[in-house]
Tab-separated table of C-alpha atoms and ligand atoms in Angstrom:
chain	number	residue	atom	x	y	z
X	1	MET	CA	-34.082	-48.680	-61.184
X	2	SER	CA	-34.963	-45.737	-60.563
X	3	ALA	CA	-34.531	-42.621	-62.537
X	4	PRO	CA	-32.454	-39.517	-60.726
X	5	THR	CA	-34.851	-37.279	-59.730
X	6	VAL	CA	-34.296	-33.721	-59.530
X	7	THR	CA	-34.512	-31.983	-56.086
X	8	SER	CA	-32.861	-28.471	-56.901
X	9	VAL	CA	-31.439	-26.727	-59.968
X	10	ALA	CA	-28.695	-23.929	-59.515
X	11	GLU	CA	-28.918	-20.450	-60.596
X	12	ALA	CA	-27.926	-19.447	-64.189
X	13	SER	CA	-26.271	-23.356	-64.359
X	14	PRO	CA	-26.710	-25.619	-67.788
X	15	ALA	CA	-29.596	-27.327	-66.416
X	16	ALA	CA	-31.605	-23.938	-65.553
X	17	ARG	CA	-30.821	-22.266	-68.823
X	18	ALA	CA	-32.044	-25.584	-70.567
X	19	GLY	CA	-35.183	-25.422	-68.376
X	20	LEU	CA	-34.543	-28.358	-66.119
X	21	ALA	CA	-37.111	-28.171	-62.735
X	22	VAL	CA	-37.576	-29.730	-59.785
X	23	GLY	CA	-39.346	-32.764	-59.827
X	24	ASP	CA	-38.037	-33.706	-63.540
X	25	GLU	CA	-36.850	-37.171	-63.711
X	26	LEU	CA	-33.896	-38.037	-65.861
X	27	LEU	CA	-33.977	-40.662	-67.573
X	28	SER	CA	-30.636	-41.120	-69.420
X	29	LEU	CA	-27.752	-38.878	-70.083
X	30	ASN	CA	-26.415	-39.319	-73.626
X	31	GLY	CA	-28.720	-42.497	-74.110
X	32	GLN	CA	-26.870	-44.343	-70.810
X	33	GLU	CA	-29.047	-44.900	-67.398
X	34	PRO	CA	-26.991	-43.954	-64.616
X	35	ARG	CA	-26.483	-46.545	-61.883
X	36	ASP	CA	-25.991	-43.864	-58.943
X	37	VAL	CA	-24.524	-40.433	-58.670
X	38	ILE	CA	-20.812	-41.887	-59.696
X	39	ASP	CA	-22.294	-42.409	-63.291
X	40	PHE	CA	-24.447	-39.467	-62.857
X	41	GLN	CA	-21.446	-37.502	-62.204
X	42	GLN	CA	-19.044	-38.777	-65.263
X	43	LEU	CA	-21.657	-38.676	-67.666
X	44	THR	CA	-22.546	-34.933	-67.008
X	45	ASP	CA	-19.010	-34.082	-67.040
X	46	ALA	CA	-19.464	-34.349	-71.015
X	47	ASP	CA	-19.243	-31.425	-72.494
X	48	GLU	CA	-22.001	-32.419	-75.287
X	49	LEU	CA	-24.843	-33.399	-73.320
X	50	SER	CA	-28.665	-34.566	-74.291
X	51	VAL	CA	-30.865	-35.661	-71.394
X	52	MET	CA	-34.224	-37.563	-71.619
X	53	VAL	CA	-36.471	-35.888	-69.313
X	54	LYS	CA	-39.758	-36.878	-67.636
X	55	ARG	CA	-41.643	-33.922	-66.271
X	56	ALA	CA	-45.217	-35.073	-64.250
X	57	GLY	CA	-48.415	-34.194	-66.004
X	58	GLN	CA	-46.629	-34.425	-69.656
X	59	PRO	CA	-47.525	-37.756	-71.629
X	60	LEU	CA	-44.117	-38.371	-73.174
X	61	PRO	CA	-40.538	-37.699	-72.096
X	62	ARG	CA	-38.498	-35.504	-74.408
X	63	LEU	CA	-34.917	-35.266	-75.309
X	64	VAL	CA	-33.112	-32.023	-74.035
X	65	ARG	CA	-29.822	-30.844	-75.313
X	66	ILE	CA	-27.901	-29.021	-72.729
X	67	ASP	CA	-25.462	-26.027	-73.738
X	68	LYS	CA	-22.351	-26.133	-71.192
X	69	ALA	CA	-19.021	-24.983	-71.476
X	70	PRO	CA	-16.210	-27.556	-71.504
X	71	GLY	CA	-15.615	-28.472	-67.557
X	72	GLU	CA	-18.855	-26.505	-66.449
X	73	PRO	CA	-20.812	-28.264	-63.589
X	74	PHE	CA	-24.413	-29.403	-64.914
X	75	GLY	CA	-25.901	-27.656	-61.790
X	76	VAL	CA	-28.740	-30.380	-60.654
X	77	GLU	CA	-29.189	-32.067	-57.549
X	78	VAL	CA	-30.498	-35.386	-57.518
X	79	SER	CA	-32.582	-37.343	-55.011
X	80	SER	CA	-30.436	-40.293	-54.158
X	81	ALA	CA	-26.751	-41.450	-54.415
X	82	VAL	CA	-27.921	-44.871	-55.986
X	83	PHE	CA	-30.765	-45.236	-58.777
X	84	ASP	CA	-30.587	-49.155	-59.032
X	85	ARG	CA	-30.826	-50.920	-55.583
X	86	ILE	CA	-28.724	-50.055	-52.724
X	87	GLN	CA	-26.914	-53.329	-51.683
X	88	THR	CA	-27.877	-54.129	-48.102
X	89	CYS	CA	-26.110	-55.717	-45.316
X	90	ASP	CA	-26.330	-59.741	-44.944
X	91	ASN	CA	-24.878	-59.333	-41.444
X	92	HIS	CA	-26.424	-59.759	-38.014
X	93	CYS	CA	-23.731	-57.829	-35.950
X	94	ALA	CA	-24.813	-58.501	-32.041
X	95	PHE	CA	-23.343	-54.635	-31.905
X	96	CYS	CA	-25.291	-53.065	-34.929
X	97	PHE	CA	-26.095	-49.635	-34.191
X	98	ILE	CA	-29.008	-50.271	-36.511
X	99	TYR	CA	-30.318	-53.008	-34.290
X	100	GLN	CA	-30.539	-50.693	-31.007
X	101	LEU	CA	-32.597	-47.742	-32.373
X	102	PRO	CA	-35.974	-47.337	-30.919
X	103	LYS	CA	-39.022	-47.653	-33.024
X	104	GLY	CA	-40.425	-44.808	-34.846
X	105	MET	CA	-37.530	-42.946	-36.380
X	106	ARG	CA	-37.488	-41.676	-40.143
X	107	ARG	CA	-37.426	-44.854	-42.073
X	108	SER	CA	-34.246	-44.333	-43.883
X	109	LEU	CA	-32.138	-44.672	-40.555
X	110	TYR	CA	-33.117	-48.545	-40.476
X	111	LEU	CA	-31.379	-49.413	-43.740
X	112	LYS	CA	-28.269	-51.349	-43.148
X	113	ASP	CA	-26.334	-51.005	-46.518
X	114	ASP	CA	-23.268	-52.696	-47.242
X	115	ASP	CA	-22.759	-51.045	-50.651
X	116	TYR	CA	-18.807	-49.864	-51.903
X	117	ARG	CA	-20.591	-47.136	-53.343
X	118	LEU	CA	-21.643	-45.514	-50.194
X	119	SER	CA	-18.334	-46.405	-48.918
X	120	PHE	CA	-16.560	-44.188	-51.998
X	121	LEU	CA	-19.387	-41.554	-51.807
X	122	TYR	CA	-19.588	-41.074	-47.904
X	123	GLY	CA	-17.000	-43.045	-45.918
X	124	ASN	CA	-19.639	-45.772	-44.948
X	125	PHE	CA	-17.625	-48.981	-44.014
X	126	THR	CA	-18.388	-52.203	-45.754
X	127	THR	CA	-17.715	-55.515	-44.876
X	128	LEU	CA	-17.516	-56.858	-48.625
X	129	THR	CA	-19.840	-59.807	-47.485
X	130	ARG	CA	-21.751	-58.822	-50.799
X	131	PHE	CA	-19.119	-57.626	-52.947
X	132	THR	CA	-18.655	-59.200	-56.566
X	133	GLU	CA	-16.051	-59.649	-58.978
X	134	LEU	CA	-17.926	-57.282	-61.141
X	135	ASP	CA	-18.019	-54.823	-58.121
X	136	ALA	CA	-13.966	-55.197	-58.084
X	137	GLU	CA	-13.613	-54.543	-61.618
X	138	ARG	CA	-15.506	-51.049	-61.585
X	139	ILE	CA	-13.424	-49.885	-58.781
X	140	LEU	CA	-10.147	-50.925	-60.366
X	141	THR	CA	-11.157	-49.730	-63.485
X	142	GLU	CA	-12.642	-46.440	-62.234
X	143	ARG	CA	-10.056	-45.688	-59.330
X	144	LEU	CA	-13.122	-45.518	-57.174
X	145	GLY	CA	-11.229	-44.731	-53.614
X	146	PRO	CA	-10.691	-44.366	-50.598
X	147	LEU	CA	-12.672	-46.926	-49.512
X	148	PHE	CA	-13.777	-47.940	-45.878
X	149	VAL	CA	-13.569	-51.462	-44.985
X	150	SER	CA	-14.766	-53.115	-41.524
X	151	ILE	CA	-12.285	-55.377	-40.598
X	152	HIS	CA	-13.192	-56.134	-36.669
X	153	SER	CA	-11.210	-59.401	-36.738
X	154	THR	CA	-8.392	-61.213	-39.103
X	155	ASP	CA	-9.135	-64.305	-37.736
X	156	PRO	CA	-11.677	-65.660	-40.335
X	157	GLU	CA	-13.707	-67.923	-37.700
X	158	LEU	CA	-14.016	-64.803	-35.253
X	159	ARG	CA	-14.812	-62.567	-38.181
X	160	ALA	CA	-17.656	-64.746	-39.298
X	161	HIS	CA	-19.219	-64.850	-35.511
X	162	MET	CA	-18.764	-61.093	-35.171
X	163	LEU	CA	-20.976	-60.513	-38.646
X	164	ARG	CA	-23.198	-63.252	-37.849
X	165	ASN	CA	-22.350	-64.654	-41.333
X	166	PRO	CA	-20.279	-67.544	-42.987
X	167	LYS	CA	-19.173	-65.023	-45.523
X	168	GLY	CA	-17.580	-63.093	-43.299
X	169	ALA	CA	-14.708	-65.716	-43.175
X	170	THR	CA	-13.618	-65.101	-46.580
X	171	SER	CA	-15.221	-61.831	-47.510
X	172	LEU	CA	-11.740	-59.783	-46.541
X	173	ARG	CA	-10.302	-62.071	-49.876
X	174	TRP	CA	-11.264	-58.583	-51.524
X	175	LEU	CA	-9.655	-56.392	-49.265
X	176	ARG	CA	-6.673	-57.865	-50.525
X	177	VAL	CA	-7.774	-57.437	-54.279
X	178	LEU	CA	-8.554	-53.931	-53.599
X	179	LEU	CA	-5.136	-53.151	-51.950
X	180	GLU	CA	-3.207	-55.350	-54.754
X	181	GLY	CA	-4.891	-52.859	-57.440
X	182	GLY	CA	-3.668	-49.599	-55.433
X	183	ILE	CA	-6.749	-48.502	-54.367
X	184	GLU	CA	-6.513	-46.588	-51.002
X	185	VAL	CA	-8.376	-48.283	-48.366
X	186	HIS	CA	-8.856	-47.586	-44.515
X	187	GLY	CA	-10.199	-50.169	-41.992
X	188	GLN	CA	-11.994	-50.038	-38.839
X	189	VAL	CA	-12.315	-52.350	-35.819
X	190	VAL	CA	-15.338	-51.786	-33.850
X	191	VAL	CA	-14.177	-53.610	-30.395
X	192	CYS	CA	-16.524	-55.430	-28.176
X	193	PRO	CA	-15.321	-56.227	-24.634
X	194	GLY	CA	-14.786	-60.337	-24.371
X	195	VAL	CA	-15.603	-60.663	-28.155
X	196	ASN	CA	-12.460	-59.349	-29.967
X	197	ASP	CA	-10.357	-56.975	-27.390
X	198	GLY	CA	-7.663	-58.227	-25.442
X	199	ARG	CA	-5.421	-61.488	-27.427
X	200	ALA	CA	-7.783	-61.054	-30.471
X	201	LEU	CA	-7.336	-57.253	-30.715
X	202	GLU	CA	-3.463	-58.044	-30.776
X	203	ASP	CA	-3.793	-60.754	-33.341
X	204	THR	CA	-5.753	-58.695	-35.647
X	205	LEU	CA	-3.101	-55.770	-35.784
X	206	ALA	CA	-0.598	-58.727	-36.542
X	207	GLY	CA	-2.765	-60.327	-38.990
X	208	VAL	CA	-3.114	-56.213	-40.476
X	209	LEU	CA	0.829	-56.545	-40.866
X	210	ASP	CA	0.895	-60.105	-42.160
X	211	GLN	CA	-1.778	-59.942	-44.261
X	212	TYR	CA	-2.868	-56.346	-45.229
X	213	PRO	CA	0.260	-53.251	-44.650
X	214	GLU	CA	-0.376	-51.627	-47.635
X	215	LEU	CA	-4.076	-50.502	-45.781
X	216	SER	CA	-3.919	-46.633	-45.178
X	217	SER	CA	-5.299	-46.569	-41.786
X	218	VAL	CA	-6.706	-48.885	-39.604
X	219	GLY	CA	-9.095	-47.324	-36.824
X	220	VAL	CA	-9.731	-49.143	-33.736
X	221	VAL	CA	-13.260	-47.985	-31.687
X	222	PRO	CA	-15.569	-49.094	-29.034
X	223	LEU	CA	-18.901	-50.542	-29.664
X	224	GLY	CA	-21.817	-48.087	-29.195
X	225	ILE	CA	-24.558	-49.492	-26.946
X	226	SER	CA	-28.127	-47.954	-26.525
X	227	GLN	CA	-30.700	-48.792	-24.072
X	228	PHE	CA	-32.449	-50.563	-26.692
X	229	SER	CA	-29.934	-53.386	-27.031
X	230	ASN	CA	-31.329	-56.850	-27.216
X	231	GLU	CA	-27.519	-58.553	-27.221
X	232	ALA	CA	-26.985	-60.015	-23.624
X	233	GLU	CA	-23.526	-60.547	-24.680
X	234	MET	CA	-22.565	-56.611	-25.917
X	235	ARG	CA	-21.582	-54.189	-23.154
X	236	ALA	CA	-19.562	-51.200	-22.332
X	237	HIS	CA	-15.896	-51.039	-21.904
X	238	THR	CA	-14.510	-51.316	-18.294
X	239	THR	CA	-12.108	-48.353	-17.668
X	240	ALA	CA	-9.113	-51.317	-17.541
X	241	GLU	CA	-10.556	-52.568	-20.931
X	242	ALA	CA	-10.344	-49.125	-22.617
X	243	ALA	CA	-6.465	-48.396	-21.000
X	244	PHE	CA	-5.840	-51.890	-22.511
X	245	VAL	CA	-6.836	-50.690	-26.322
X	246	VAL	CA	-5.260	-47.646	-25.645
X	247	ASP	CA	-1.792	-49.215	-24.602
X	248	THR	CA	-2.140	-52.080	-27.226
X	249	VAL	CA	-2.610	-49.413	-30.090
X	250	ALA	CA	0.386	-47.428	-28.942
X	251	GLU	CA	2.437	-50.913	-28.631
X	252	TRP	CA	1.252	-51.483	-32.468
X	253	GLN	CA	1.876	-48.207	-33.493
X	254	SER	CA	5.822	-48.642	-32.271
X	255	ILE	CA	5.810	-51.945	-34.323
X	256	TYR	CA	4.062	-50.200	-37.607
X	257	THR	CA	6.566	-46.993	-37.563
X	258	LYS	CA	9.690	-49.898	-37.441
X	259	THR	CA	8.213	-52.120	-40.074
X	260	LEU	CA	6.092	-50.030	-42.100
X	261	GLY	CA	7.318	-46.116	-41.807
X	262	ARG	CA	4.039	-45.036	-40.509
X	263	ARG	CA	1.803	-45.467	-37.437
X	264	LEU	CA	-1.177	-46.906	-39.351
X	265	VAL	CA	-3.715	-47.779	-36.422
X	266	HIS	CA	-5.145	-45.063	-34.512
X	267	ALA	CA	-7.748	-45.592	-31.417
X	268	ALA	CA	-11.102	-43.252	-31.221
X	269	ASP	CA	-11.229	-40.471	-28.844
X	270	GLU	CA	-13.547	-42.309	-26.758
X	271	TYR	CA	-11.219	-44.483	-25.640
X	272	TYR	CA	-8.636	-41.782	-24.017
X	273	LEU	CA	-11.667	-40.320	-22.364
X	274	LEU	CA	-12.772	-43.700	-21.114
X	275	ALA	CA	-9.640	-44.628	-19.506
X	276	ASP	CA	-8.742	-41.050	-18.507
X	277	ARG	CA	-5.623	-40.537	-20.999
X	278	PRO	CA	-4.485	-37.401	-22.454
X	279	PHE	CA	-4.874	-37.485	-26.098
X	280	PRO	CA	-2.117	-38.033	-28.300
X	281	SER	CA	-0.099	-35.358	-30.079
X	282	THR	CA	-1.388	-33.631	-33.295
X	283	ARG	CA	1.832	-35.248	-35.128
X	284	SER	CA	1.078	-38.827	-33.749
X	285	TYR	CA	-2.405	-38.706	-35.846
X	286	ASP	CA	-0.466	-38.743	-39.183
X	287	ASP	CA	-2.732	-36.121	-40.956
X	288	PHE	CA	-6.067	-37.671	-39.248
X	289	PRO	CA	-6.957	-40.006	-41.893
X	290	GLN	CA	-10.346	-40.892	-39.770
X	291	HIS	CA	-10.855	-37.378	-38.160
X	292	GLU	CA	-14.596	-37.997	-39.198
X	293	ASN	CA	-15.055	-41.369	-37.600
X	294	GLY	CA	-14.320	-39.745	-34.337
X	295	ILE	CA	-10.076	-40.557	-34.412
X	296	GLY	CA	-8.180	-37.048	-33.453
X	297	MET	CA	-11.291	-35.052	-33.672
X	298	ALA	CA	-10.575	-34.076	-30.202
X	299	ARG	CA	-6.971	-33.310	-30.472
X	300	ALA	CA	-7.678	-31.206	-33.906
X	301	PHE	CA	-10.755	-29.429	-31.960
X	302	VAL	CA	-8.485	-28.653	-29.082
X	303	ASP	CA	-5.876	-27.420	-31.707
X	304	GLY	CA	-8.388	-25.401	-33.375
X	305	PHE	CA	-9.445	-23.656	-30.358
X	306	THR	CA	-6.526	-22.889	-29.298
X	307	LYS	CA	-4.339	-21.839	-32.192
X	308	PRO	CA	-7.472	-20.749	-34.471
X	309	GLU	CA	-4.594	-19.157	-37.252
X	310	LYS	CA	-3.634	-22.606	-37.947
X	311	LYS	CA	-6.291	-24.720	-40.393
X	312	GLY	CA	-6.725	-28.148	-39.091
X	313	PRO	CA	-9.556	-30.878	-40.680
X	314	GLY	CA	-13.054	-29.971	-40.802
X	315	GLY	CA	-16.069	-31.084	-39.226
X	316	VAL	CA	-17.578	-33.320	-42.191
X	317	ARG	CA	-19.156	-36.261	-40.823
X	318	HIS	CA	-19.207	-39.216	-42.910
X	319	GLY	CA	-20.878	-42.759	-42.709
X	320	PHE	CA	-24.503	-43.945	-42.426
X	321	PHE	CA	-26.544	-41.175	-40.709
X	322	ALA	CA	-25.016	-38.881	-43.260
X	323	SER	CA	-25.642	-40.581	-46.431
X	324	VAL	CA	-29.403	-41.685	-45.859
X	325	ASP	CA	-31.463	-38.771	-47.413
X	326	ALA	CA	-29.500	-37.371	-50.165
X	327	ALA	CA	-26.885	-37.281	-52.819
X	328	PRO	CA	-24.772	-33.963	-52.528
X	329	ALA	CA	-24.818	-32.713	-56.125
X	330	GLU	CA	-21.830	-30.353	-55.193
X	331	GLY	CA	-19.283	-33.492	-55.243
X	332	TYR	CA	-19.094	-36.730	-53.925
X	333	ARG	CA	-17.663	-35.620	-50.588
X	334	ALA	CA	-19.411	-32.266	-50.611
X	335	PRO	CA	-19.128	-30.959	-46.865
X	336	ARG	CA	-22.420	-30.985	-45.264
X	337	LEU	CA	-22.120	-27.548	-44.280
X	338	ALA	CA	-22.575	-26.396	-47.852
X	339	ARG	CA	-26.651	-27.604	-47.200
X	340	THR	CA	-26.661	-25.398	-44.073
X	341	ASP	CA	-28.211	-21.701	-44.147
X	342	PRO	CA	-25.264	-19.344	-45.098
X	343	SER	CA	-26.782	-16.862	-42.170
X	344	ARG	CA	-26.636	-19.002	-39.502
X	345	MET	CA	-22.685	-19.430	-40.350
X	346	VAL	CA	-21.683	-15.943	-39.667
X	347	PRO	CA	-20.701	-15.519	-36.175
X	348	ARG	CA	-22.744	-12.529	-34.668
X	349	LEU	CA	-21.406	-9.180	-33.048
X	350	ASP	CA	-23.541	-9.896	-29.949
X	351	ASP	CA	-22.821	-9.364	-26.440
X	352	ARG	CA	-25.266	-11.791	-24.650
X	353	PRO	CA	-23.455	-14.279	-22.695
X	354	VAL	CA	-23.210	-17.546	-24.387
X	355	THR	CA	-24.046	-21.063	-23.470
X	356	VAL	CA	-22.376	-24.120	-25.838
X	357	LEU	CA	-24.524	-26.985	-26.279
X	358	THR	CA	-22.879	-30.553	-26.708
X	359	GLY	CA	-23.252	-33.991	-25.438
X	360	THR	CA	-21.020	-35.586	-22.516
X	361	TYR	CA	-17.786	-36.660	-24.042
X	362	GLY	CA	-18.000	-32.692	-25.576
X	363	ALA	CA	-18.313	-31.676	-22.254
X	364	ARG	CA	-15.402	-32.904	-21.367
X	365	ILE	CA	-13.069	-31.580	-24.262
X	366	LEU	CA	-14.628	-28.314	-23.993
X	367	ARG	CA	-14.383	-27.634	-20.228
X	368	PRO	CA	-11.000	-26.859	-19.965
X	369	LEU	CA	-10.555	-24.893	-23.452
X	370	LEU	CA	-13.785	-22.766	-22.091
X	371	ALA	CA	-12.210	-22.056	-18.750
X	372	ASP	CA	-9.136	-20.724	-20.590
X	373	HIS	CA	-11.008	-18.780	-22.500
X	374	PRO	CA	-11.131	-15.094	-21.744
X	375	ARG	CA	-14.583	-14.475	-21.994
X	376	ARG	CA	-16.212	-14.712	-18.418
X	377	ASP	CA	-19.836	-15.099	-19.821
X	378	VAL	CA	-19.525	-18.799	-21.611
X	379	SER	CA	-21.180	-21.711	-19.917
X	380	LEU	CA	-21.583	-25.316	-21.289
X	381	CYS	CA	-24.743	-27.180	-21.382
X	382	GLU	CA	-23.635	-30.949	-21.217
X	383	ILE	CA	-26.459	-32.701	-22.767
X	384	ALA	CA	-27.211	-36.440	-21.340
X	385	ASN	CA	-28.415	-38.638	-24.359
X	386	ASP	CA	-31.295	-39.950	-22.670
X	387	TYR	CA	-32.856	-40.655	-25.998
X	388	PHE	CA	-30.726	-43.464	-27.064
X	389	GLY	CA	-28.940	-44.020	-23.352
X	390	GLY	CA	-26.478	-46.504	-22.864
X	391	ASN	CA	-22.787	-45.493	-23.117
X	392	ILE	CA	-23.783	-43.116	-25.983
X	393	GLY	CA	-22.092	-39.458	-25.349
X	394	VAL	CA	-20.934	-38.101	-28.767
X	395	ALA	CA	-22.813	-34.971	-30.078
X	396	GLY	CA	-23.222	-36.003	-33.203
X	397	LEU	CA	-26.016	-38.522	-31.902
X	398	LEU	CA	-28.161	-36.072	-29.601
X	399	THR	CA	-31.541	-35.599	-30.388
X	400	GLY	CA	-34.258	-32.692	-30.986
X	401	GLU	CA	-36.301	-34.241	-28.045
X	402	ASP	CA	-33.091	-34.050	-25.612
X	403	MET	CA	-31.983	-30.776	-27.023
X	404	ALA	CA	-35.636	-29.081	-26.150
X	405	ARG	CA	-35.711	-30.998	-23.025
X	406	ALA	CA	-32.518	-29.326	-21.929
X	407	LEU	CA	-33.271	-25.727	-23.731
X	408	ALA	CA	-36.451	-25.355	-21.975
X	409	ALA	CA	-34.959	-24.942	-18.674
X	410	ARG	CA	-32.335	-22.402	-19.763
X	411	PRO	CA	-32.682	-18.587	-19.554
X	412	THR	CA	-33.910	-16.722	-22.655
X	413	ASP	CA	-31.444	-13.972	-22.661
X	414	ARG	CA	-28.158	-16.009	-24.167
X	415	ARG	CA	-27.138	-17.482	-26.823
X	416	TYR	CA	-26.959	-21.008	-27.838
X	417	LEU	CA	-24.435	-22.600	-29.882
X	418	LEU	CA	-24.993	-25.522	-31.513
X	419	PRO	CA	-22.543	-27.867	-33.409
X	420	ASP	CA	-23.570	-28.764	-36.491
X	421	ALA	CA	-22.583	-32.589	-36.241
X	422	CYS	CA	-26.024	-32.893	-34.298
X	423	LEU	CA	-27.822	-31.881	-37.970
X	424	ASN	CA	-28.197	-33.861	-41.128
X	425	GLU	CA	-29.929	-31.888	-43.486
X	426	GLY	CA	-31.171	-29.241	-40.991
X	427	ARG	CA	-32.711	-32.141	-38.819
X	428	PHE	CA	-31.832	-34.046	-35.707
X	429	LEU	CA	-31.781	-37.814	-35.798
X	430	ASP	CA	-35.012	-38.231	-34.306
X	431	GLY	CA	-36.525	-35.511	-36.878
X	432	LEU	CA	-36.902	-32.728	-35.182
X	433	THR	CA	-35.532	-29.510	-36.701
X	434	LEU	CA	-33.793	-26.214	-35.242
X	435	ALA	CA	-37.707	-24.703	-35.296
X	436	ASP	CA	-38.940	-27.189	-32.919
X	437	LEU	CA	-36.390	-25.843	-30.142
X	438	PRO	CA	-37.929	-23.886	-27.553
X	439	ARG	CA	-34.849	-21.492	-27.868
X	440	SER	CA	-33.300	-20.280	-30.756
X	441	VAL	CA	-29.654	-21.791	-31.722
X	442	GLU	CA	-26.678	-20.841	-33.773
X	443	VAL	CA	-25.227	-23.546	-35.676
X	444	VAL	CA	-21.602	-23.666	-35.814
X	445	PRO	CA	-19.331	-26.066	-37.646
X	446	THR	CA	-17.921	-28.828	-35.731
X	447	ASP	CA	-14.182	-27.596	-35.162
X	448	GLY	CA	-12.251	-25.713	-32.581
X	449	GLY	CA	-11.711	-22.630	-34.621
X	450	SER	CA	-15.131	-22.367	-35.616
X	451	LEU	CA	-16.356	-21.932	-31.909
X	452	ARG	CA	-13.599	-19.918	-31.177
X	453	ALA	CA	-14.926	-17.562	-34.208
X	454	ALA	CA	-18.314	-17.597	-32.695
X	455	LEU	CA	-17.208	-16.898	-28.985
X	456	ASP	CA	-14.865	-13.972	-30.509
X	457	GLY	CA	-16.934	-12.671	-33.196
X	458	THR	CA	-14.408	-13.481	-35.811
X	459	PRO	CA	-14.964	-15.042	-39.244
X	460	PHE	CA	-15.299	-18.654	-39.523
X	461	ARG	CA	-11.878	-20.306	-40.379
X	462	SER	CA	-13.117	-23.855	-40.695
X	463	ALA	CA	-12.157	-25.823	-43.801
X	464	ASP	CA	-16.354	-26.384	-43.998
X	465	ALA	CA	-16.848	-22.689	-43.768
X	466	ALA	CA	-14.375	-22.033	-46.317
E	501	SF4	S1	-22.270	-54.882	-41.365
E	501	SF4	FE1	-22.834	-53.009	-40.314
E	501	SF4	S2	-24.926	-52.655	-41.127
E	501	SF4	FE2	-24.560	-54.941	-41.221
E	501	SF4	S3	-25.351	-55.835	-39.249
E	501	SF4	FE3	-23.341	-55.565	-39.013
E	501	SF4	S4	-23.214	-53.445	-38.009
E	501	SF4	FE4	-25.151	-53.764	-38.818
């Protein structure tokens, strides 16, 4: 167990008034050692708060009384989300993207977690193979939801095969427990061609209706394959396979609508791009329950760009890459942009021509939007993901290295707009920062309304920038 360590103190906050400083270790809060930021938040919510603080260079910890008004936030950020040990994953999925990372990236990216707390805090998906009675008890008592569960298949044998873990055959029993306890749970099926697609996918969607109809949503997403995959069985979808997934999801949406009164299942945007089909209507996404997982993001982006007066879902990115470095103390689901330099969030009054930077999938969405925009001096820079290779086309997995290479060949007298999804805590996945790029770039929230505002020179209206 490691104590939470203060990484920043908000000005004029109770923590600042009590003299807490960056680097202080908070050994206990009202006599209790928090296991994670969920405990931390609950304990620091108390109106009366005493903290045992250990400061570097001081021989003994000291008890600090925090003077705070009822409901006033404590005002510190801490170094991690979990202070005991993150529950690591004991599966060995052939499609796991972590196995497909090249060597030499920052260490935190190689951590395979399967921890319900990170599911609650950041929307990471958990397979529940390491889940325990105690975990269930805490979730039900503290009402920790929504949670995000990897389903992949409702056939026990196939699920165990996909997770390469016999416990995969039985761990969905915990999903039943959570649903019976009234916890909001969203599911995901990662489809691997030749493994759980075709008939197996139909069986899974039938299994969801039969066994887990209380699920709030199920996202059907394609596996990502990088050039570093060693799994011969894993390959990208063909166009026909992607079209089959789109059709299967549409068919099951009508079955679910008839039986449950809601669509429940949604296919990832990538499938519509792969199958060359139009994105579904805004209405059919049922309030975008898995927007951050790339389901409906394209539709919401188009809506935000073409109808900037309407406020859609924001560009917050959940999941593994969002959670590895720090625990946002502003709230469990604090938007990533709260940590972005605010001066970068204000559209500039600038009449230089503009280039929008994006990945190969983003380019297919942006090209027609920019063609219809009244400005004629806006171009698109579609950046191939040479770093990961394979079928990786989303902007969120672009690295600084690829970005730098693309920018070096571009003129200097333009504005370059970069979607914030490419950055986490100011860094690209390969650890490079904006300062490492050969051109100055402006970071724009990853939603259509914000890009439109950046082009039009109007204030951002996105949920994130609000
Ligand atoms: S459960 Fe997730 S983290 Fe674990 S091996 Fe499978 S894909 Fe990787």
